[in-house]
Amino acid sequence: MSHAELVLRPDSVTAGGEMLDIMIRLPHYRSLPLSCLMDLEVTLDGVPADRDNLTFTIAGHSYKLADVADWHAREWFLQDPLIVHLPREGRSPGVVIDVEVAVTIRLPYVIIEPFGPLERRVVAHRPLTIGKAAA
């Protein structure tokens, strides 16, 4: 399997309350500091999410995408999904939606001279059935 195939799993989307939660896995073979998340783009049914207001949770901590550059001490562990929270907008459990996620990460230990750390963009795209959030 490629890293793109691991980013979105068949059970990656759940609906609860007024929000959709989209679980995104780290597209790399080892954990990274959260500050290595350079960009995150989420598109549902062809409509891009507002990146300026994108919020997510990792290991019980909530963040805004714009703030992660400051989080050097927090890790995005392989076993912890990054959970993006988006308005549900009438989408219900059992409905199939088209999900595309683009994750750009910086690999601080791979230095490309004279440019600096390697940045890698991984795009995952697949139809997913909305599950019901756990109670």
Tab-separated table of C-alpha atoms in Angstrom:
chain	number	residue	atom	x	y	z
A	1	MET	CA	0.000	0.000	0.000
A	2	SER	CA	1.113	3.545	-0.683
A	3	HIS	CA	0.983	6.275	1.943
A	4	ALA	CA	-1.939	7.909	0.091
A	5	GLU	CA	-3.999	4.729	0.538
A	6	LEU	CA	-3.444	4.879	4.293
A	7	VAL	CA	-4.520	8.513	4.760
A	8	LEU	CA	-8.267	7.807	4.405
A	9	ARG	CA	-9.710	4.522	5.629
A	10	PRO	CA	-13.176	3.130	4.869
A	11	ASP	CA	-14.409	4.283	8.316
A	12	SER	CA	-12.793	7.751	8.155
A	13	VAL	CA	-15.996	9.840	8.120
A	14	THR	CA	-18.550	9.988	10.943
A	15	ALA	CA	-21.486	12.299	11.668
A	16	GLY	CA	-22.515	13.421	15.123
A	17	GLY	CA	-24.425	16.501	16.218
A	18	GLU	CA	-23.892	19.306	13.718
A	19	MET	CA	-20.423	18.186	12.599
A	20	LEU	CA	-18.756	15.703	10.292
A	21	ASP	CA	-15.514	14.257	11.604
A	22	ILE	CA	-12.933	13.156	9.050
A	23	MET	CA	-10.103	10.996	10.396
A	24	ILE	CA	-6.852	11.536	8.534
A	25	ARG	CA	-3.790	9.368	9.116
A	26	LEU	CA	-0.222	10.601	8.915
A	27	PRO	CA	1.115	9.895	5.407
A	28	HIS	CA	4.544	8.822	6.590
A	29	TYR	CA	6.229	5.824	8.161
A	30	ARG	CA	7.162	7.558	11.430
A	31	SER	CA	5.670	10.088	13.822
A	32	LEU	CA	6.456	13.773	13.359
A	33	PRO	CA	6.165	16.965	15.409
A	34	LEU	CA	2.815	18.626	14.764
A	35	SER	CA	4.707	21.695	13.511
A	36	CYS	CA	5.740	19.577	10.493
A	37	LEU	CA	2.158	19.758	9.193
A	38	MET	CA	2.663	22.424	6.537
A	39	ASP	CA	-0.761	22.382	4.903
A	40	LEU	CA	-4.041	20.507	4.939
A	41	GLU	CA	-6.734	20.709	2.283
A	42	VAL	CA	-10.082	18.929	2.586
A	43	THR	CA	-12.681	18.732	-0.181
A	44	LEU	CA	-16.135	17.174	0.228
A	45	ASP	CA	-18.196	16.486	-2.885
A	46	GLY	CA	-15.995	18.865	-4.875
A	47	VAL	CA	-16.333	21.773	-2.409
A	48	PRO	CA	-13.120	22.802	-0.611
A	49	ALA	CA	-13.308	23.411	3.138
A	50	ASP	CA	-12.392	26.888	4.372
A	51	ARG	CA	-8.737	26.443	5.352
A	52	ASP	CA	-8.703	29.711	7.335
A	53	ASN	CA	-11.229	28.245	9.780
A	54	LEU	CA	-10.160	24.602	9.629
A	55	THR	CA	-10.092	23.018	13.092
A	56	PHE	CA	-8.949	19.556	14.058
A	57	THR	CA	-8.200	17.367	17.041
A	58	ILE	CA	-5.227	15.084	17.702
A	59	ALA	CA	-5.023	13.002	20.881
A	60	GLY	CA	-7.701	15.101	22.575
A	61	HIS	CA	-6.118	18.495	21.798
A	62	SER	CA	-7.829	20.921	19.399
A	63	TYR	CA	-5.957	23.158	16.957
A	64	LYS	CA	-6.481	25.570	14.104
A	65	LEU	CA	-4.399	24.889	11.019
A	66	ALA	CA	-2.887	28.382	11.202
A	67	ASP	CA	-1.495	27.673	14.695
A	68	VAL	CA	0.339	24.367	14.204
A	69	ALA	CA	3.662	25.940	13.198
A	70	ASP	CA	4.101	26.877	16.870
A	71	TRP	CA	3.541	23.346	18.217
A	72	HIS	CA	7.070	21.896	18.124
A	73	ALA	CA	6.597	19.930	21.356
A	74	ARG	CA	3.416	18.118	20.235
A	75	GLU	CA	3.722	14.950	18.166
A	76	TRP	CA	1.473	13.550	15.460
A	77	PHE	CA	1.881	9.888	16.334
A	78	LEU	CA	1.197	7.238	13.702
A	79	GLN	CA	-1.543	5.660	15.791
A	80	ASP	CA	-3.399	8.971	16.321
A	81	PRO	CA	-5.691	10.199	13.558
A	82	LEU	CA	-5.958	13.904	12.917
A	83	ILE	CA	-9.718	14.521	13.099
A	84	VAL	CA	-10.985	17.435	11.014
A	85	HIS	CA	-14.306	18.926	12.118
A	86	LEU	CA	-16.548	20.311	9.363
A	87	PRO	CA	-20.194	21.419	9.296
A	88	ARG	CA	-22.482	18.518	8.499
A	89	GLU	CA	-24.640	20.534	6.107
A	90	GLY	CA	-27.445	17.971	5.980
A	91	ARG	CA	-25.216	14.959	5.374
A	92	SER	CA	-26.482	11.901	7.259
A	93	PRO	CA	-25.012	8.542	8.260
A	94	GLY	CA	-25.221	6.039	5.418
A	95	VAL	CA	-24.733	8.659	2.682
A	96	VAL	CA	-21.718	8.246	0.382
A	97	ILE	CA	-19.613	11.379	-0.079
A	98	ASP	CA	-16.578	12.079	-2.229
A	99	VAL	CA	-13.628	12.973	0.022
A	100	GLU	CA	-10.276	14.372	-1.067
A	101	VAL	CA	-7.530	15.250	1.378
A	102	ALA	CA	-4.149	16.794	0.584
A	103	VAL	CA	-1.606	16.702	3.401
A	104	THR	CA	1.726	18.505	3.121
A	105	ILE	CA	4.344	17.545	5.694
A	106	ARG	CA	7.919	18.667	6.281
A	107	LEU	CA	10.497	15.966	6.977
A	108	PRO	CA	12.994	17.768	9.234
A	109	TYR	CA	15.632	15.024	9.069
A	110	VAL	CA	15.786	14.955	5.236
A	111	ILE	CA	17.727	18.031	4.181
A	112	ILE	CA	17.872	18.931	0.484
A	113	GLU	CA	20.678	21.433	-0.056
A	114	PRO	CA	20.377	24.347	-0.640
A	115	PHE	CA	16.601	24.324	-0.065
A	116	GLY	CA	16.249	22.898	3.452
A	117	PRO	CA	13.968	20.160	4.812
A	118	LEU	CA	12.052	18.047	2.333
A	119	GLU	CA	8.354	18.820	1.988
A	120	ARG	CA	6.029	16.079	0.781
A	121	ARG	CA	2.437	16.492	-0.424
A	122	VAL	CA	0.204	13.416	-0.388
A	123	VAL	CA	-3.276	13.424	-1.934
A	124	ALA	CA	-5.895	10.836	-0.989
A	125	HIS	CA	-9.221	10.682	-2.813
A	126	ARG	CA	-12.036	8.171	-2.345
A	127	PRO	CA	-15.785	7.844	-1.884
A	128	LEU	CA	-16.639	7.143	1.750
A	129	THR	CA	-19.838	6.223	3.540
A	130	ILE	CA	-20.650	8.462	6.501
A	131	GLY	CA	-20.753	6.450	9.705
A	132	LYS	CA	-22.559	7.310	12.898
A	133	ALA	CA	-20.356	8.832	15.607
A	134	ALA	CA	-19.954	6.785	18.758
A	135	ALA	CA	-22.255	7.884	21.553
